[in-house]
PDB file of C-alpha atoms in Angstrom:
ATOM      1  CA  MET D   1      79.082 120.190 111.320  1.00 91.00           C
ATOM      2  CA  ASP D   2      78.719 117.252 113.752  1.00 98.00           C
ATOM      3  CA  ILE D   3      81.848 115.592 115.099  1.00 98.00           C
ATOM      4  CA  GLY D   4      81.137 111.969 115.917  1.00 98.00           C
ATOM      5  CA  CYS D   5      82.612 108.785 117.260  1.00 97.00           C
ATOM      6  CA  HIS D   6      81.969 105.146 116.191  1.00 95.00           C
ATOM      7  CA  GLY D   7      80.409 103.073 118.901  1.00 94.00           C
ATOM      8  CA  LEU D   8      83.025 100.259 118.555  1.00 91.00           C
ATOM      9  CA  VAL D   9      85.590 102.618 120.134  1.00 92.00           C
ATOM     10  CA  TRP D  10      83.758 101.998 123.380  1.00 92.00           C
ATOM     11  CA  THR D  11      82.263  98.493 123.295  1.00 89.00           C
ATOM     12  CA  GLY D  12      81.907  95.453 121.160  1.00 85.00           C
ATOM     13  CA  SER D  13      78.458  94.583 122.529  1.00 87.00           C
ATOM     14  CA  PHE D  14      75.362  96.592 121.593  1.00 92.00           C
ATOM     15  CA  ASP D  15      72.819  95.197 123.985  1.00 94.00           C
ATOM     16  CA  GLN D  16      71.004  97.707 126.213  1.00 95.00           C
ATOM     17  CA  GLN D  17      73.988  98.193 128.496  1.00 96.00           C
ATOM     18  CA  GLY D  18      76.426  98.625 125.560  1.00 95.00           C
ATOM     19  CA  ILE D  19      74.173 101.107 123.811  1.00 97.00           C
ATOM     20  CA  SER D  20      74.016 103.213 126.907  1.00 97.00           C
ATOM     21  CA  LEU D  21      77.751 102.895 127.737  1.00 95.00           C
ATOM     22  CA  ALA D  22      78.747 103.909 124.204  1.00 96.00           C
ATOM     23  CA  ALA D  23      76.571 106.985 124.306  1.00 98.00           C
ATOM     24  CA  ARG D  24      77.847 108.103 127.714  1.00 97.00           C
ATOM     25  CA  LYS D  25      81.481 107.667 126.723  1.00 96.00           C
ATOM     26  CA  THR D  26      80.944 109.483 123.384  1.00 97.00           C
ATOM     27  CA  LYS D  27      79.499 112.438 125.255  1.00 98.00           C
ATOM     28  CA  GLU D  28      82.261 112.436 127.913  1.00 97.00           C
ATOM     29  CA  ALA D  29      84.870 112.569 125.123  1.00 97.00           C
ATOM     30  CA  GLY D  30      83.276 115.770 123.735  1.00 97.00           C
ATOM     31  CA  PHE D  31      81.604 114.453 120.587  1.00 98.00           C
ATOM     32  CA  ASP D  32      78.289 115.636 119.152  1.00 98.00           C
ATOM     33  CA  LEU D  33      77.207 112.367 117.477  1.00 98.00           C
ATOM     34  CA  ILE D  34      77.518 108.630 117.992  1.00 98.00           C
ATOM     35  CA  GLU D  35      77.615 106.193 115.077  1.00 97.00           C
ATOM     36  CA  TYR D  36      75.915 102.961 116.048  1.00 97.00           C
ATOM     37  CA  PRO D  37      76.838  99.799 114.176  1.00 94.00           C
ATOM     38  CA  LEU D  38      73.615  98.080 112.996  1.00 94.00           C
ATOM     39  CA  MET D  39      75.078  94.688 111.972  1.00 88.00           C
ATOM     40  CA  ASP D  40      71.773  93.143 113.033  1.00 93.00           C
ATOM     41  CA  PRO D  41      69.126  95.849 112.993  1.00 96.00           C
ATOM     42  CA  PHE D  42      66.386  93.281 113.746  1.00 96.00           C
ATOM     43  CA  THR D  43      67.711  92.791 117.293  1.00 95.00           C
ATOM     44  CA  PHE D  44      68.929  96.369 118.010  1.00 96.00           C
ATOM     45  CA  ASP D  45      67.146  97.955 120.996  1.00 97.00           C
ATOM     46  CA  THR D  46      65.894 101.161 119.454  1.00 97.00           C
ATOM     47  CA  GLU D  47      64.141 102.339 122.650  1.00 97.00           C
ATOM     48  CA  ALA D  48      67.374 102.002 124.612  1.00 97.00           C
ATOM     49  CA  ALA D  49      69.177 104.058 121.972  1.00 98.00           C
ATOM     50  CA  VAL D  50      66.544 106.789 122.042  1.00 98.00           C
ATOM     51  CA  SER D  51      66.857 107.052 125.757  1.00 98.00           C
ATOM     52  CA  ALA D  52      70.609 107.045 125.718  1.00 98.00           C
ATOM     53  CA  LEU D  53      70.782 109.767 123.041  1.00 98.00           C
ATOM     54  CA  ALA D  54      68.389 112.020 124.892  1.00 98.00           C
ATOM     55  CA  GLU D  55      70.164 111.506 128.230  1.00 98.00           C
ATOM     56  CA  ASN D  56      73.502 112.467 126.666  1.00 98.00           C
ATOM     57  CA  GLU D  57      72.184 115.088 124.237  1.00 98.00           C
ATOM     58  CA  LEU D  58      73.718 113.317 121.244  1.00 98.00           C
ATOM     59  CA  LYS D  59      72.773 112.901 117.626  1.00 98.00           C
ATOM     60  CA  ALA D  60      73.017 109.466 115.956  1.00 98.00           C
ATOM     61  CA  SER D  61      74.054 107.970 112.666  1.00 98.00           C
ATOM     62  CA  ALA D  62      74.326 104.292 111.783  1.00 98.00           C
ATOM     63  CA  SER D  63      76.498 102.050 109.687  1.00 97.00           C
ATOM     64  CA  LEU D  64      76.812  98.350 108.724  1.00 96.00           C
ATOM     65  CA  GLY D  65      78.447  95.981 106.394  1.00 95.00           C
ATOM     66  CA  LEU D  66      76.661  93.193 104.588  1.00 96.00           C
ATOM     67  CA  SER D  67      77.616  89.509 104.886  1.00 95.00           C
ATOM     68  CA  ASP D  68      77.597  86.560 102.569  1.00 96.00           C
ATOM     69  CA  SER D  69      73.974  85.790 103.480  1.00 97.00           C
ATOM     70  CA  THR D  70      72.865  89.362 102.683  1.00 98.00           C
ATOM     71  CA  ASP D  71      75.181  90.202  99.821  1.00 98.00           C
ATOM     72  CA  VAL D  72      73.260  92.329  97.373  1.00 98.00           C
ATOM     73  CA  THR D  73      75.832  91.598  94.598  1.00 98.00           C
ATOM     74  CA  SER D  74      74.841  87.903  94.800  1.00 98.00           C
ATOM     75  CA  THR D  75      73.155  86.278  91.782  1.00 95.00           C
ATOM     76  CA  ASP D  76      70.910  84.382  94.184  1.00 97.00           C
ATOM     77  CA  PRO D  77      67.607  86.283  94.374  1.00 97.00           C
ATOM     78  CA  GLU D  78      67.005  85.089  98.016  1.00 98.00           C
ATOM     79  CA  VAL D  79      70.314  86.436  99.210  1.00 98.00           C
ATOM     80  CA  VAL D  80      69.667  89.789  97.485  1.00 98.00           C
ATOM     81  CA  ALA D  81      66.146  89.950  99.008  1.00 98.00           C
ATOM     82  CA  ALA D  82      67.625  89.278 102.485  1.00 98.00           C
ATOM     83  CA  GLY D  83      70.133  92.112 101.993  1.00 98.00           C
ATOM     84  CA  GLU D  84      67.374  94.479 100.884  1.00 98.00           C
ATOM     85  CA  ALA D  85      65.179  93.546 103.882  1.00 98.00           C
ATOM     86  CA  LEU D  86      68.121  94.098 106.313  1.00 98.00           C
ATOM     87  CA  LEU D  87      68.899  97.505 104.770  1.00 98.00           C
ATOM     88  CA  LEU D  88      65.217  98.614 104.872  1.00 98.00           C
ATOM     89  CA  ARG D  89      65.105  97.599 108.533  1.00 98.00           C
ATOM     90  CA  ALA D  90      68.306  99.552 109.268  1.00 98.00           C
ATOM     91  CA  VAL D  91      66.722 102.648 107.728  1.00 98.00           C
ATOM     92  CA  ASP D  92      63.713 102.336 109.958  1.00 98.00           C
ATOM     93  CA  VAL D  93      65.797 101.749 113.136  1.00 98.00           C
ATOM     94  CA  LEU D  94      67.911 104.801 112.388  1.00 98.00           C
ATOM     95  CA  ALA D  95      64.893 106.939 111.590  1.00 98.00           C
ATOM     96  CA  ASP D  96      63.203 105.818 114.739  1.00 98.00           C
ATOM     97  CA  MET D  97      66.347 107.002 116.660  1.00 97.00           C
ATOM     98  CA  GLY D  98      66.024 110.397 114.955  1.00 97.00           C
ATOM     99  CA  GLY D  99      69.154 109.847 112.909  1.00 98.00           C
ATOM    100  CA  THR D 100      69.563 111.023 109.291  1.00 98.00           C
ATOM    101  CA  HIS D 101      72.666 109.277 107.986  1.00 98.00           C
ATOM    102  CA  LEU D 102      72.940 105.573 107.078  1.00 98.00           C
ATOM    103  CA  CYS D 103      76.348 104.611 105.742  1.00 98.00           C
ATOM    104  CA  GLY D 104      78.872 101.758 105.427  1.00 97.00           C
ATOM    105  CA  VAL D 105      79.428  98.833 103.078  1.00 98.00           C
ATOM    106  CA  ILE D 106      75.827  98.416 102.181  1.00 98.00           C
ATOM    107  CA  TYR D 107      76.286  97.745  98.488  1.00 98.00           C
ATOM    108  CA  SER D 108      78.156  94.368  98.837  1.00 98.00           C
ATOM    109  CA  ALA D 109      79.375  92.005 101.478  1.00 97.00           C
ATOM    110  CA  MET D 110      82.183  93.404 103.594  1.00 95.00           C
ATOM    111  CA  LYS D 111      84.818  90.798 102.877  1.00 94.00           C
ATOM    112  CA  LYS D 112      87.825  89.806 100.682  1.00 94.00           C
ATOM    113  CA  TYR D 113      86.328  88.670  97.384  1.00 96.00           C
ATOM    114  CA  MET D 114      88.232  86.224  95.205  1.00 96.00           C
ATOM    115  CA  ASP D 115      86.819  87.428  91.925  1.00 97.00           C
ATOM    116  CA  PRO D 116      85.647  90.717  90.312  1.00 97.00           C
ATOM    117  CA  VAL D 117      82.019  91.718  90.753  1.00 97.00           C
ATOM    118  CA  THR D 118      79.837  90.312  88.013  1.00 97.00           C
ATOM    119  CA  THR D 119      77.767  92.508  85.656  1.00 97.00           C
ATOM    120  CA  GLN D 120      74.555  90.967  87.107  1.00 98.00           C
ATOM    121  CA  GLY D 121      75.825  91.404  90.657  1.00 98.00           C
ATOM    122  CA  LEU D 122      76.551  95.078  90.088  1.00 98.00           C
ATOM    123  CA  GLU D 123      73.091  95.594  88.659  1.00 98.00           C
ATOM    124  CA  ASN D 124      71.501  93.813  91.647  1.00 98.00           C
ATOM    125  CA  SER D 125      73.425  96.067  93.921  1.00 98.00           C
ATOM    126  CA  LYS D 126      72.407  99.269  92.161  1.00 98.00           C
ATOM    127  CA  ARG D 127      68.750  98.237  91.996  1.00 98.00           C
ATOM    128  CA  THR D 128      68.747  97.367  95.723  1.00 98.00           C
ATOM    129  CA  ILE D 129      70.448 100.680  96.694  1.00 98.00           C
ATOM    130  CA  GLY D 130      67.837 102.548  94.702  1.00 98.00           C
ATOM    131  CA  THR D 131      64.998 100.785  96.549  1.00 98.00           C
ATOM    132  CA  VAL D 132      66.689 101.491  99.935  1.00 98.00           C
ATOM    133  CA  ALA D 133      67.347 105.100  99.038  1.00 98.00           C
ATOM    134  CA  ASP D 134      63.707 105.614  98.087  1.00 98.00           C
ATOM    135  CA  HIS D 135      62.554 104.190 101.400  1.00 98.00           C
ATOM    136  CA  ALA D 136      65.162 106.272 103.268  1.00 98.00           C
ATOM    137  CA  ALA D 137      63.969 109.464 101.551  1.00 98.00           C
ATOM    138  CA  ALA D 138      60.490 108.792 102.848  1.00 98.00           C
ATOM    139  CA  ARG D 139      61.918 108.512 106.312  1.00 98.00           C
ATOM    140  CA  GLY D 140      64.142 111.636 106.057  1.00 98.00           C
ATOM    141  CA  VAL D 141      67.376 109.616 105.857  1.00 98.00           C
ATOM    142  CA  LYS D 142      70.471 110.072 103.604  1.00 98.00           C
ATOM    143  CA  VAL D 143      72.229 106.951 102.317  1.00 98.00           C
ATOM    144  CA  SER D 144      75.975 107.105 101.857  1.00 98.00           C
ATOM    145  CA  LEU D 145      78.099 104.338 100.214  1.00 98.00           C
ATOM    146  CA  GLU D 146      81.423 103.845 101.999  1.00 98.00           C
ATOM    147  CA  VAL D 147      84.427 103.585  99.770  1.00 98.00           C
ATOM    148  CA  VAL D 148      86.682 100.877 101.215  1.00 98.00           C
ATOM    149  CA  ASN D 149      89.893  99.011 100.329  1.00 96.00           C
ATOM    150  CA  ARG D 150      90.198  96.005  97.994  1.00 97.00           C
ATOM    151  CA  TYR D 151      90.247  93.636 100.876  1.00 94.00           C
ATOM    152  CA  GLU D 152      86.803  94.618 102.049  1.00 94.00           C
ATOM    153  CA  THR D 153      84.893  94.930  98.763  1.00 97.00           C
ATOM    154  CA  ASN D 154      85.288  94.382  95.002  1.00 97.00           C
ATOM    155  CA  VAL D 155      82.840  97.198  94.106  1.00 98.00           C
ATOM    156  CA  LEU D 156      83.832 100.626  95.363  1.00 98.00           C
ATOM    157  CA  ASN D 157      87.518 101.181  96.171  1.00 98.00           C
ATOM    158  CA  THR D 158      87.915 104.835  94.955  1.00 98.00           C
ATOM    159  CA  ALA D 159      85.808 108.035  95.100  1.00 98.00           C
ATOM    160  CA  ARG D 160      85.568 108.056  91.338  1.00 98.00           C
ATOM    161  CA  GLN D 161      84.064 104.551  91.249  1.00 98.00           C
ATOM    162  CA  ALA D 162      81.602 105.663  93.938  1.00 98.00           C
ATOM    163  CA  ALA D 163      80.598 108.832  91.981  1.00 98.00           C
ATOM    164  CA  ARG D 164      79.791 106.699  88.894  1.00 98.00           C
ATOM    165  CA  PHE D 165      77.772 104.212  90.981  1.00 98.00           C
ATOM    166  CA  VAL D 166      75.795 107.001  92.633  1.00 98.00           C
ATOM    167  CA  ALA D 167      75.218 108.714  89.318  1.00 98.00           C
ATOM    168  CA  ASP D 168      73.853 105.450  87.892  1.00 98.00           C
ATOM    169  CA  VAL D 169      71.407 104.951  90.830  1.00 98.00           C
ATOM    170  CA  ASP D 170      70.476 108.704  90.669  1.00 98.00           C
ATOM    171  CA  ARG D 171      68.638 109.357  93.938  1.00 98.00           C
ATOM    172  CA  PRO D 172      68.863 112.837  95.575  1.00 98.00           C
ATOM    173  CA  ASN D 173      69.458 111.420  99.055  1.00 98.00           C
ATOM    174  CA  LEU D 174      72.226 109.005  97.924  1.00 98.00           C
ATOM    175  CA  GLY D 175      75.832 110.044  98.351  1.00 98.00           C
ATOM    176  CA  ILE D 176      79.431 108.977  99.073  1.00 98.00           C
ATOM    177  CA  HIS D 177      81.091 108.116 102.390  1.00 98.00           C
ATOM    178  CA  LEU D 178      84.856 108.584 102.365  1.00 98.00           C
ATOM    179  CA  ASP D 179      87.160 107.086 105.031  1.00 98.00           C
ATOM    180  CA  THR D 180      90.788 108.278 105.432  1.00 98.00           C
ATOM    181  CA  TYR D 181      91.945 104.814 106.449  1.00 96.00           C
ATOM    182  CA  HIS D 182      90.753 103.292 103.153  1.00 97.00           C
ATOM    183  CA  MET D 183      91.796 106.304 101.071  1.00 98.00           C
ATOM    184  CA  ASN D 184      95.318 105.985 102.368  1.00 97.00           C
ATOM    185  CA  ILE D 185      95.433 102.518 100.811  1.00 97.00           C
ATOM    186  CA  GLU D 186      93.649 103.030  97.530  1.00 98.00           C
ATOM    187  CA  GLU D 187      93.744 106.697  96.433  1.00 98.00           C
ATOM    188  CA  SER D 188      96.578 108.573  94.815  1.00 97.00           C
ATOM    189  CA  ASP D 189      96.446 111.311  97.393  1.00 98.00           C
ATOM    190  CA  MET D 190      94.188 112.691 100.159  1.00 98.00           C
ATOM    191  CA  PHE D 191      93.028 115.851  98.374  1.00 98.00           C
ATOM    192  CA  ALA D 192      91.775 115.066  94.902  1.00 98.00           C
ATOM    193  CA  PRO D 193      89.327 112.312  95.902  1.00 98.00           C
ATOM    194  CA  VAL D 194      87.401 114.710  98.136  1.00 98.00           C
ATOM    195  CA  LEU D 195      86.941 117.004  95.129  1.00 97.00           C
ATOM    196  CA  ASP D 196      86.077 114.015  92.920  1.00 96.00           C
ATOM    197  CA  ALA D 197      83.260 113.231  95.301  1.00 98.00           C
ATOM    198  CA  GLY D 198      82.184 116.863  95.363  1.00 97.00           C
ATOM    199  CA  GLU D 199      78.605 117.588  96.365  1.00 97.00           C
ATOM    200  CA  LEU D 200      78.014 113.811  96.560  1.00 98.00           C
ATOM    201  CA  LEU D 201      80.154 113.634  99.743  1.00 98.00           C
ATOM    202  CA  HIS D 202      77.693 113.132 102.568  1.00 98.00           C
ATOM    203  CA  TYR D 203      79.670 111.383 105.314  1.00 98.00           C
ATOM    204  CA  VAL D 204      83.314 111.176 106.492  1.00 98.00           C
ATOM    205  CA  HIS D 205      85.214 108.649 108.613  1.00 98.00           C
ATOM    206  CA  ILE D 206      88.512 109.769 110.165  1.00 98.00           C
ATOM    207  CA  GLY D 207      90.872 106.899 110.820  1.00 96.00           C
ATOM    208  CA  GLU D 208      94.609 106.531 111.074  1.00 94.00           C
ATOM    209  CA  SER D 209      96.666 104.229 108.818  1.00 93.00           C
ATOM    210  CA  HIS D 210      97.055 101.654 111.617  1.00 90.00           C
ATOM    211  CA  ARG D 211      93.546 102.349 113.145  1.00 88.00           C
ATOM    212  CA  GLY D 212      95.204 103.924 116.281  1.00 88.00           C
ATOM    213  CA  TYR D 213      95.799 107.425 117.638  1.00 92.00           C
ATOM    214  CA  LEU D 214      95.236 110.116 115.026  1.00 95.00           C
ATOM    215  CA  GLY D 215      98.479 111.762 113.935  1.00 95.00           C
ATOM    216  CA  THR D 216     100.716 108.750 114.764  1.00 94.00           C
ATOM    217  CA  GLY D 217     100.469 107.042 111.401  1.00 95.00           C
ATOM    218  CA  ASN D 218     101.067 108.144 107.769  1.00 96.00           C
ATOM    219  CA  VAL D 219      97.658 109.490 106.747  1.00 97.00           C
ATOM    220  CA  ASP D 220      98.021 113.016 105.267  1.00 98.00           C
ATOM    221  CA  PHE D 221      95.296 114.619 107.378  1.00 97.00           C
ATOM    222  CA  GLY D 222      96.474 118.113 106.519  1.00 96.00           C
ATOM    223  CA  ASN D 223      95.602 117.881 102.833  1.00 97.00           C
ATOM    224  CA  PHE D 224      92.431 115.884 103.559  1.00 98.00           C
ATOM    225  CA  PHE D 225      91.012 118.626 105.805  1.00 97.00           C
ATOM    226  CA  LYS D 226      92.123 121.286 103.346  1.00 97.00           C
ATOM    227  CA  ALA D 227      90.108 119.484 100.681  1.00 97.00           C
ATOM    228  CA  LEU D 228      87.045 119.416 102.956  1.00 97.00           C
ATOM    229  CA  GLY D 229      87.484 123.148 103.385  1.00 96.00           C
ATOM    230  CA  ARG D 230      87.860 123.784  99.730  1.00 95.00           C
ATOM    231  CA  LEU D 231      84.668 121.756  99.111  1.00 95.00           C
ATOM    232  CA  GLY D 232      82.744 123.528 101.827  1.00 95.00           C
ATOM    233  CA  TYR D 233      81.841 120.197 103.405  1.00 97.00           C
ATOM    234  CA  ASP D 234      79.487 120.522 106.385  1.00 96.00           C
ATOM    235  CA  GLY D 235      78.313 116.955 106.995  1.00 97.00           C
ATOM    236  CA  PRO D 236      79.261 114.552 109.846  1.00 98.00           C
ATOM    237  CA  ILE D 237      82.907 113.794 110.530  1.00 98.00           C
ATOM    238  CA  THR D 238      83.159 110.586 112.626  1.00 98.00           C
ATOM    239  CA  PHE D 239      86.258 109.064 114.293  1.00 96.00           C
ATOM    240  CA  GLU D 240      86.730 105.398 113.774  1.00 93.00           C
ATOM    241  CA  SER D 241      89.387 103.244 115.436  1.00 83.00           C
ATOM    242  CA  PHE D 242      89.808  99.586 116.332  1.00 73.00           C
ATOM    243  CA  SER D 243      91.944  97.660 118.823  1.00 66.00           C
ATOM    244  CA  SER D 244      91.889  94.173 120.191  1.00 56.00           C
ATOM    245  CA  ALA D 245      91.201  95.911 123.504  1.00 57.00           C
ATOM    246  CA  VAL D 246      87.539  96.151 122.386  1.00 61.00           C
ATOM    247  CA  VAL D 247      86.287  93.146 120.508  1.00 58.00           C
ATOM    248  CA  ALA D 248      83.153  92.572 118.439  1.00 63.00           C
ATOM    249  CA  PRO D 249      83.978  88.992 117.538  1.00 60.00           C
ATOM    250  CA  ASP D 250      82.767  88.659 113.921  1.00 68.00           C
ATOM    251  CA  LEU D 251      83.706  92.164 112.896  1.00 62.00           C
ATOM    252  CA  SER D 252      87.114  92.040 114.602  1.00 56.00           C
ATOM    253  CA  ARG D 253      87.984  88.888 112.747  1.00 58.00           C
ATOM    254  CA  MET D 254      86.796  90.235 109.371  1.00 63.00           C
ATOM    255  CA  LEU D 255      88.723  93.500 109.800  1.00 63.00           C
ATOM    256  CA  GLY D 256      91.879  91.745 111.099  1.00 59.00           C
ATOM    257  CA  ILE D 257      91.999  93.527 114.479  1.00 61.00           C
ATOM    258  CA  TRP D 258      94.822  91.426 116.016  1.00 58.00           C
ATOM    259  CA  ARG D 259      96.784  94.084 117.860  1.00 62.00           C
ATOM    260  CA  ASN D 260      96.224  96.380 120.843  1.00 71.00           C
ATOM    261  CA  LEU D 261      96.816  99.728 119.308  1.00 66.00           C
ATOM    262  CA  TRP D 262      95.426 101.362 122.471  1.00 59.00           C
ATOM    263  CA  GLU D 263      94.160 100.437 125.895  1.00 74.00           C
ATOM    264  CA  ASP D 264      92.608 103.648 127.146  1.00 84.00           C
ATOM    265  CA  ASN D 265      89.649 104.400 124.888  1.00 87.00           C
ATOM    266  CA  ALA D 266      88.674 107.463 126.937  1.00 92.00           C
ATOM    267  CA  ASP D 267      92.022 109.085 126.250  1.00 93.00           C
ATOM    268  CA  LEU D 268      91.883 107.908 122.601  1.00 92.00           C
ATOM    269  CA  GLY D 269      88.488 109.429 122.054  1.00 94.00           C
ATOM    270  CA  SER D 270      89.208 112.698 123.765  1.00 96.00           C
ATOM    271  CA  HIS D 271      92.400 113.002 121.700  1.00 96.00           C
ATOM    272  CA  ALA D 272      90.490 112.283 118.462  1.00 95.00           C
ATOM    273  CA  ASN D 273      87.867 114.939 119.215  1.00 97.00           C
ATOM    274  CA  ARG D 274      90.477 117.569 119.820  1.00 97.00           C
ATOM    275  CA  PHE D 275      92.497 116.497 116.787  1.00 97.00           C
ATOM    276  CA  ILE D 276      89.550 116.779 114.394  1.00 98.00           C
ATOM    277  CA  ARG D 277      88.403 120.064 115.751  1.00 98.00           C
ATOM    278  CA  ASP D 278      91.938 121.463 115.676  1.00 97.00           C
ATOM    279  CA  GLN D 279      92.268 120.470 112.046  1.00 96.00           C
ATOM    280  CA  LEU D 280      88.964 122.183 111.156  1.00 96.00           C
ATOM    281  CA  THR D 281      90.011 125.366 113.034  1.00 95.00           C
ATOM    282  CA  ALA D 282      93.369 125.403 111.217  1.00 94.00           C
ATOM    283  CA  VAL D 283      91.684 125.042 107.824  1.00 94.00           C
ATOM    284  CA  GLU D 284      89.196 127.751 108.691  1.00 91.00           C
ATOM    285  CA  THR D 285      92.068 130.214 109.260  1.00 90.00           C
ATOM    286  CA  ILE D 286      93.366 129.561 105.695  1.00 85.00           C
ATOM    287  CA  SER D 287      90.107 130.829 104.230  1.00 69.00           C
ATOM    288  CA  LEU D 288      90.355 134.037 106.198  1.00 63.00           C
ATOM    289  CA  HIS D 289      93.491 135.284 104.375  1.00 61.00           C
TER     290      HIS D 289
END
């Protein structure tokens, strides 16, 4: 099981310098994996990432959210095609880095919609995800759909919705990506959704209710980690946190990152690494008795 950290904990800029800085800080905090945001995979410096990963002995995953211009739930064929092209490029960038998990809000735009998803839009999304999953399988990559809150998509807000979507697309390398921050908003509890996802759960984000230090909000991490243990989950577990101390302008505005929930990201990251590993150790002791 790889314990990881999202690159936006460390920097909002992913040029060559930012790619290197994020990897170094991830390693110093004690993580095994870095999740690089590929909001624009066409400009991402893959060679710099390969070098940074090797230097810091880290594994990599990648995530992104689509925009209005690449929204695969659109009824405009050109917009859907643009989204598909972006996702196919993201798969190639990740595979070239040696990574095996692509996740995020890759089935719609990551935004507050004003209307429900249309039947045609949903079919466009499923068809696109199927194409992307097929390409990913050829590159040795798993694709995981992140379940997020109602203010960031109108498609997948619960694990059960995601399970139905994945079943409809029906690709062996396609799975579900759960995030405790979003679950805390949308799900009835933190245990059952993990079991609802079941074997389809391929990726996990750990985030607190206010996006700050783990254990200082109201997320029920105890039951969430117990559910992971009950499931026998052994995929990546990645820490995600945002503060106005680190700004990626477009993403920070979209996610509403208006407050400084922390200043010292080195301390935040080290704390998160210990917190996650301590939770896993505690759950492991339960299974021994």
